[in-house]
Structure formats: structure tokens, C-alpha cells
Amino acid sequence: MSGLLAVPIINYHKISEESDIGITSRRPVDFRNDLRWLRDNGFTSLTFETLDPAAVLPQKPVIITFDDGYRSVLENAAPALAEFGFRAVIYMPVSYIGCWNDWDVQFGGRKFKHLTRDELLILISAGHEIGSHGLSHRLLRHLTADEKQKEIGLSKVRLEDMIGRKVDSFSYPFGRADQLSIDLVRDSGYKFAVSGLFWGRNEAGPFNLPRTNIYRMDSQSALRKKMDRPMRREGLILRDFLIQKGGLATAWYQKIMGIGRP
Ligand SMILES: [Zn+2]
């Protein structure tokens, strides 16, 4: 396990020319350059479903993840991943598969489409893993124990039904894991779960693996620094902390407006 904790996990959202308010949309050209840098520097990508805890890890492992599963993952990320020989893990808010991202705060009215079931099957056949990002992309901390169980356990069952294979990993919405959610993830039969970088109040472990977000304005050297964890000295941490805090505005908006409530 200690080996796995040392594996850098980098996280993307949209790969698109279009910017968005959350600055989580990375330009396709920058994404290709990220992958070129990873390949040229000898990195091997791992996925959770193929991870054998007993096996020796490659010398320079990396796990590449995408939260929210937008269509741009298929359109813009998948061709580049294939070109450079990498596999990724794509985390879906399961109730929104094939739908618009109505769970998100959309300043300016711009909406984005989530991947459909058929598109997920295409990504699976290309070697990528599909994981659960809950049902409705709500902050688990805002939910009752019952609701948490549905987001975590029911999303796994539904996603497995939909794609016809086991779902081994979970990504906490907004990167935030609370202790009950961590326990529920473990008890629901997941093998791994990923969180954000800065929410370390709960101990890191297989059900709370920290990740680093790669944002639109990150340069190549920022990627390098972010790969080289821990990055406390690098001055990036405060900026990224503030960005992730900003993301929580969406969670509060959902709570106030009752978005995602059954
Ligand atoms: Zn998300």
C-alpha cells in the first residue's frame, strides 16, 4: 500500500478549447503536451482495475483520471491517450450518464454533455476504466447517512449494470471524503477511492488517495512540479487550494436550490 500512496495521480475534467468558469477545462494542445512529456520521461499509466497490489509497480507509474466524464474525454482526450499509449480512469456521476450537467452551476448558461453509455463502452474497449463519481454529484458531507449510502453503493450497482463489468474505484464529488463516506466506500465493495489533494483530515489510504488537479493555466513546469509530490514548497499549493475551495460554491448552490434531491 505504501507503494501505491507514492504513485502520482493527476486529475483532469474537460479537455476542450472552450474555457469555463471553473478553469478546469484544459486545452487539447496542452493535454497532448502533458502526455508527450509523460511518455518522453518514461511514465507508465496504471488503472485501478488492473492494479495488482502484490505486483511490483513500474519504475515511473502515474494514474491519469478524469472527473465528471464529459463528452470531451471521448472526443479530445481519448485520441491523445491512444497516441501516447496511456490508459485513464473516468469517473461518472451515474444519474447524469448521457445527460447535460444540470448539477453544476452554469454561469452564462453554458452546458456540457456527459458521456453516454455507448460512449463509455467505446472507452472501455480502448482500455480505459470507468469508475463511480456518485449518483448526483453532491457533496457527501451535506447528505444523510442514507443518502451517502445511495450515492456510493447504488451508483456502483447501477454503473455495473450499465457497463456490464465490475466497478472498482470511486471518486468523491468535489474531492471531499468524510470518514463515514470512506467507510461506506470500503463496505460497498470498492477497492480504491480518490479524493482531492488538500482534504487530508482523514488519513490517506486506498479509500482516500490524494490527487492533483491539472488546470487550464498550468504550464509544463507546473505539471512537473505537481507530479513531484509533495509540492508544498512550490507555491502552487495555495493557488490550487483556493481553486478547490471555489469549487465548493457549487456544492452550496446545490444544497440551497435542492439540486439532485430525489
Ligand atoms: Zn466532479
Short mmCIF file of C-alpha atoms and ligand atoms in Angstrom, two decimals:
data_model
loop_
_atom_site.label_atom_id
_atom_site.label_comp_id
_atom_site.label_asym_id
_atom_site.label_seq_id
_atom_site.Cartn_x
_atom_site.Cartn_y
_atom_site.Cartn_z
CA MET A 1 0.00 0.00 0.00
CA SER A 2 2.76 2.43 0.83
CA GLY A 3 3.92 1.95 -2.77
CA LEU A 4 0.55 3.00 -4.13
CA LEU A 5 0.48 6.14 -2.00
CA ALA A 6 3.65 7.27 -3.73
CA VAL A 7 2.11 6.95 -7.20
CA PRO A 8 1.22 10.39 -8.56
CA ILE A 9 -2.45 10.64 -9.52
CA ILE A 10 -3.31 13.53 -11.81
CA ASN A 11 -6.85 14.61 -12.49
CA TYR A 12 -8.49 16.41 -15.40
CA HIS A 13 -12.07 17.43 -16.14
CA LYS A 14 -12.83 18.75 -19.64
CA ILE A 15 -10.32 18.69 -22.49
CA SER A 16 -11.56 21.47 -24.71
CA GLU A 17 -10.71 24.73 -26.43
CA GLU A 18 -13.70 26.23 -24.67
CA SER A 19 -12.92 27.77 -21.33
CA ASP A 20 -15.32 27.58 -18.42
CA ILE A 21 -15.76 29.36 -15.16
CA GLY A 22 -14.14 26.58 -13.14
CA ILE A 23 -10.93 26.79 -15.23
CA THR A 24 -10.96 23.01 -15.21
CA SER A 25 -11.10 22.82 -18.99
CA ARG A 26 -7.62 22.07 -20.35
CA ARG A 27 -6.76 22.90 -23.95
CA PRO A 28 -6.30 19.83 -26.17
CA VAL A 29 -2.86 21.03 -27.25
CA ASP A 30 -1.73 21.37 -23.63
CA PHE A 31 -3.16 17.97 -22.78
CA ARG A 32 -1.20 16.39 -25.66
CA ASN A 33 1.93 18.12 -24.45
CA ASP A 34 1.31 16.75 -20.93
CA LEU A 35 1.09 13.24 -22.34
CA ARG A 36 4.13 13.74 -24.55
CA TRP A 37 6.11 14.85 -21.52
CA LEU A 38 4.93 11.82 -19.52
CA ARG A 39 5.88 9.45 -22.33
CA ASP A 40 9.24 11.09 -23.03
CA ASN A 41 10.05 10.84 -19.34
CA GLY A 42 9.29 7.15 -19.15
CA PHE A 43 5.99 7.14 -17.25
CA THR A 44 3.67 4.12 -17.36
CA SER A 45 -0.04 4.65 -16.66
CA LEU A 46 -1.90 2.36 -14.28
CA THR A 47 -5.62 1.84 -13.82
CA PHE A 48 -7.20 0.63 -10.59
CA GLU A 49 -8.94 -2.36 -12.15
CA THR A 50 -5.63 -3.74 -13.44
CA LEU A 51 -3.68 -2.87 -10.30
CA ASP A 52 -2.29 -5.92 -8.55
CA PRO A 53 -1.28 -4.93 -5.01
CA ALA A 54 1.09 -7.90 -4.90
CA ALA A 55 2.90 -6.99 -8.12
CA VAL A 56 5.91 -4.72 -8.34
CA LEU A 57 4.94 -1.28 -9.63
CA PRO A 58 6.61 0.05 -12.77
CA GLN A 59 9.51 2.37 -12.11
CA LYS A 60 7.66 5.56 -13.03
CA PRO A 61 3.96 4.94 -12.55
CA VAL A 62 1.21 7.51 -12.96
CA ILE A 63 -2.57 7.29 -12.70
CA ILE A 64 -4.48 9.62 -15.03
CA THR A 65 -8.07 10.32 -14.03
CA PHE A 66 -10.98 12.38 -15.37
CA ASP A 67 -13.76 13.55 -13.09
CA ASP A 68 -17.32 14.07 -14.34
CA GLY A 69 -16.95 12.15 -17.64
CA TYR A 70 -17.72 14.82 -20.20
CA ARG A 71 -18.00 14.05 -23.88
CA SER A 72 -14.73 15.87 -24.48
CA VAL A 73 -12.97 12.91 -22.82
CA LEU A 74 -14.01 10.77 -25.78
CA GLU A 75 -13.63 13.47 -28.42
CA ASN A 76 -10.40 15.12 -27.35
CA ALA A 77 -8.67 13.09 -24.64
CA ALA A 78 -9.08 9.51 -25.88
CA PRO A 79 -7.28 10.02 -29.22
CA ALA A 80 -4.29 11.60 -27.46
CA LEU A 81 -4.23 8.87 -24.79
CA ALA A 82 -4.16 6.25 -27.57
CA GLU A 83 -1.43 8.11 -29.44
CA PHE A 84 0.88 8.17 -26.42
CA GLY A 85 -0.07 4.76 -25.07
CA PHE A 86 -1.82 5.72 -21.83
CA ARG A 87 -4.90 4.41 -20.06
CA ALA A 88 -7.11 6.53 -17.87
CA VAL A 89 -9.83 6.19 -15.25
CA ILE A 90 -13.03 8.14 -15.95
CA TYR A 91 -15.39 8.92 -13.06
CA MET A 92 -19.09 9.27 -13.88
CA PRO A 93 -21.89 10.90 -11.89
CA VAL A 94 -24.07 7.90 -12.68
CA SER A 95 -27.50 9.59 -12.76
CA TYR A 96 -26.16 12.01 -15.38
CA ILE A 97 -24.79 9.49 -17.89
CA GLY A 98 -25.92 10.73 -21.30
CA CYS A 99 -27.35 13.95 -19.80
CA TRP A 100 -26.43 17.62 -19.58
CA ASN A 101 -24.56 18.76 -16.48
CA ASP A 102 -27.55 20.26 -14.72
CA TRP A 103 -25.92 19.52 -11.36
CA ASP A 104 -23.32 22.22 -11.96
CA VAL A 105 -23.62 25.98 -11.55
CA GLN A 106 -23.69 27.31 -15.08
CA PHE A 107 -22.70 30.91 -15.26
CA GLY A 108 -23.58 32.29 -18.66
CA GLY A 109 -25.91 29.36 -19.33
CA ARG A 110 -23.30 27.16 -20.95
CA LYS A 111 -23.97 23.45 -20.54
CA PHE A 112 -21.83 20.41 -21.16
CA LYS A 113 -22.86 16.89 -22.11
CA HIS A 114 -21.82 13.86 -20.11
CA LEU A 115 -20.76 10.66 -21.85
CA THR A 116 -23.49 8.21 -22.85
CA ARG A 117 -23.50 4.50 -22.05
CA ASP A 118 -22.41 3.66 -25.61
CA GLU A 119 -19.57 6.14 -25.36
CA LEU A 120 -18.46 4.54 -22.08
CA LEU A 121 -18.37 1.16 -23.83
CA ILE A 122 -16.12 2.63 -26.54
CA LEU A 123 -13.76 3.96 -23.86
CA ILE A 124 -13.74 0.58 -22.09
CA SER A 125 -12.83 -1.21 -25.30
CA ALA A 126 -9.93 1.22 -25.70
CA GLY A 127 -8.59 0.03 -22.32
CA HIS A 128 -9.90 2.77 -20.05
CA GLU A 129 -11.59 2.17 -16.71
CA ILE A 130 -14.94 3.63 -15.67
CA GLY A 131 -15.43 4.47 -12.00
CA SER A 132 -18.23 5.97 -9.95
CA HIS A 133 -18.41 9.66 -9.03
CA GLY A 134 -21.64 9.08 -7.07
CA LEU A 135 -25.15 9.42 -8.47
CA SER A 136 -25.88 13.13 -8.47
CA HIS A 137 -22.56 14.92 -7.85
CA ARG A 138 -23.46 16.26 -4.43
CA LEU A 139 -21.07 16.97 -1.59
CA LEU A 140 -21.29 13.84 0.57
CA ARG A 141 -20.76 15.86 3.73
CA HIS A 142 -24.11 17.59 3.08
CA LEU A 143 -26.02 14.30 2.97
CA THR A 144 -27.63 11.96 5.49
CA ALA A 145 -26.10 8.52 6.04
CA ASP A 146 -28.88 7.03 3.91
CA GLU A 147 -28.25 9.41 1.05
CA LYS A 148 -24.49 8.80 1.25
CA GLN A 149 -25.11 5.05 1.01
CA LYS A 150 -27.17 5.58 -2.16
CA GLU A 151 -24.59 7.85 -3.75
CA ILE A 152 -21.83 5.35 -3.01
CA GLY A 153 -23.43 1.88 -3.08
CA LEU A 154 -26.30 2.35 -5.52
CA SER A 155 -24.12 4.22 -8.02
CA LYS A 156 -21.80 1.21 -8.10
CA VAL A 157 -24.63 -1.28 -8.73
CA ARG A 158 -26.26 0.91 -11.41
CA LEU A 159 -22.99 1.59 -13.19
CA GLU A 160 -22.04 -2.10 -13.15
CA ASP A 161 -25.45 -2.96 -14.66
CA MET A 162 -25.00 -0.33 -17.31
CA ILE A 163 -21.49 -1.22 -18.45
CA GLY A 164 -21.58 -4.94 -17.69
CA ARG A 165 -18.41 -5.06 -15.60
CA LYS A 166 -17.18 -4.56 -12.07
CA VAL A 167 -16.62 -1.03 -10.81
CA ASP A 168 -13.57 -0.99 -8.56
CA SER A 169 -12.99 2.67 -7.78
CA PHE A 170 -14.85 5.73 -6.55
CA SER A 171 -14.10 9.44 -6.80
CA TYR A 172 -15.53 11.69 -4.06
CA PRO A 173 -17.53 14.59 -5.54
CA PHE A 174 -15.62 17.85 -5.02
CA GLY A 175 -12.68 15.72 -3.88
CA ARG A 176 -14.01 15.67 -0.33
CA ALA A 177 -14.09 12.48 1.71
CA ASP A 178 -15.61 12.32 5.22
CA GLN A 179 -14.99 9.35 7.49
CA LEU A 180 -18.45 7.77 7.14
CA SER A 181 -18.20 8.01 3.34
CA ILE A 182 -14.77 6.37 3.42
CA ASP A 183 -16.22 3.52 5.49
CA LEU A 184 -19.22 3.17 3.14
CA VAL A 185 -16.94 3.08 0.10
CA ARG A 186 -14.95 0.25 1.65
CA ASP A 187 -18.08 -1.66 2.75
CA SER A 188 -19.73 -1.26 -0.66
CA GLY A 189 -17.03 -3.37 -2.29
CA TYR A 190 -14.85 -0.76 -3.96
CA LYS A 191 -11.13 -1.45 -3.88
CA PHE A 192 -9.94 2.14 -4.17
CA ALA A 193 -11.19 5.71 -3.89
CA VAL A 194 -9.65 9.02 -4.88
CA SER A 195 -10.05 12.45 -3.30
CA GLY A 196 -8.59 15.90 -3.82
CA LEU A 197 -5.19 16.99 -2.67
CA PHE A 198 -5.92 19.17 0.30
CA TRP A 199 -8.59 17.47 2.27
CA GLY A 200 -6.24 15.46 4.39
CA ARG A 201 -8.11 15.49 7.68
CA ASN A 202 -8.80 11.81 7.13
CA GLU A 203 -5.79 9.59 6.73
CA ALA A 204 -4.64 8.81 3.21
CA GLY A 205 -5.12 5.18 2.25
CA PRO A 206 -6.59 3.01 -0.51
CA PHE A 207 -10.01 4.60 0.10
CA ASN A 208 -8.67 8.15 0.29
CA LEU A 209 -5.95 8.53 -2.32
CA PRO A 210 -4.94 12.14 -2.86
CA ARG A 211 -4.87 13.56 -6.38
CA THR A 212 -3.56 16.67 -8.06
CA ASN A 213 -5.80 18.63 -10.44
CA ILE A 214 -4.27 19.90 -13.67
CA TYR A 215 -5.91 23.20 -14.58
CA ARG A 216 -6.20 25.23 -17.75
CA MET A 217 -3.39 27.62 -16.89
CA ASP A 218 -0.92 25.04 -15.62
CA SER A 219 2.34 25.18 -17.54
CA GLN A 220 4.54 22.19 -18.33
CA SER A 221 6.72 23.04 -15.37
CA ALA A 222 3.63 23.18 -13.14
CA LEU A 223 2.73 19.68 -14.30
CA ARG A 224 6.26 18.54 -13.48
CA LYS A 225 6.07 20.07 -10.02
CA LYS A 226 2.64 18.61 -9.40
CA MET A 227 3.93 15.16 -10.40
CA ASP A 228 6.73 15.57 -7.92
CA ARG A 229 4.71 15.25 -4.76
CA PRO A 230 4.63 16.61 -2.13
CA MET A 231 4.56 20.06 -3.68
CA ARG A 232 4.29 22.09 -0.51
CA ARG A 233 7.33 24.18 -1.27
CA GLU A 234 6.30 25.02 -4.76
CA GLY A 235 3.88 27.86 -4.19
CA LEU A 236 1.24 26.09 -6.26
CA ILE A 237 -0.47 24.73 -3.24
CA LEU A 238 -2.16 27.95 -2.09
CA ARG A 239 -3.46 28.73 -5.57
CA ASP A 240 -4.86 25.22 -6.02
CA PHE A 241 -6.31 25.30 -2.53
CA LEU A 242 -8.25 28.45 -3.38
CA ILE A 243 -9.47 26.97 -6.66
CA GLN A 244 -10.77 23.87 -4.91
CA LYS A 245 -12.44 25.98 -2.23
CA GLY A 246 -14.12 27.94 -5.03
CA GLY A 247 -15.46 24.66 -6.43
CA LEU A 248 -17.40 24.18 -3.20
CA ALA A 249 -19.62 27.13 -4.14
CA THR A 250 -21.33 24.67 -6.48
CA ALA A 251 -21.98 22.29 -3.58
CA TRP A 252 -23.61 25.05 -1.53
CA TYR A 253 -25.68 26.18 -4.52
CA GLN A 254 -26.95 22.61 -4.93
CA LYS A 255 -27.85 22.42 -1.25
CA ILE A 256 -29.71 25.71 -1.26
CA MET A 257 -31.55 25.01 -4.51
CA GLY A 258 -32.26 21.38 -3.69
CA ILE A 259 -30.50 20.14 -6.84
CA GLY A 260 -30.11 16.37 -7.04
CA ARG A 261 -32.56 15.71 -4.26
CA PRO A 262 -34.86 12.80 -5.13
ZN ZN B 1 -16.76 16.17 -10.15
#
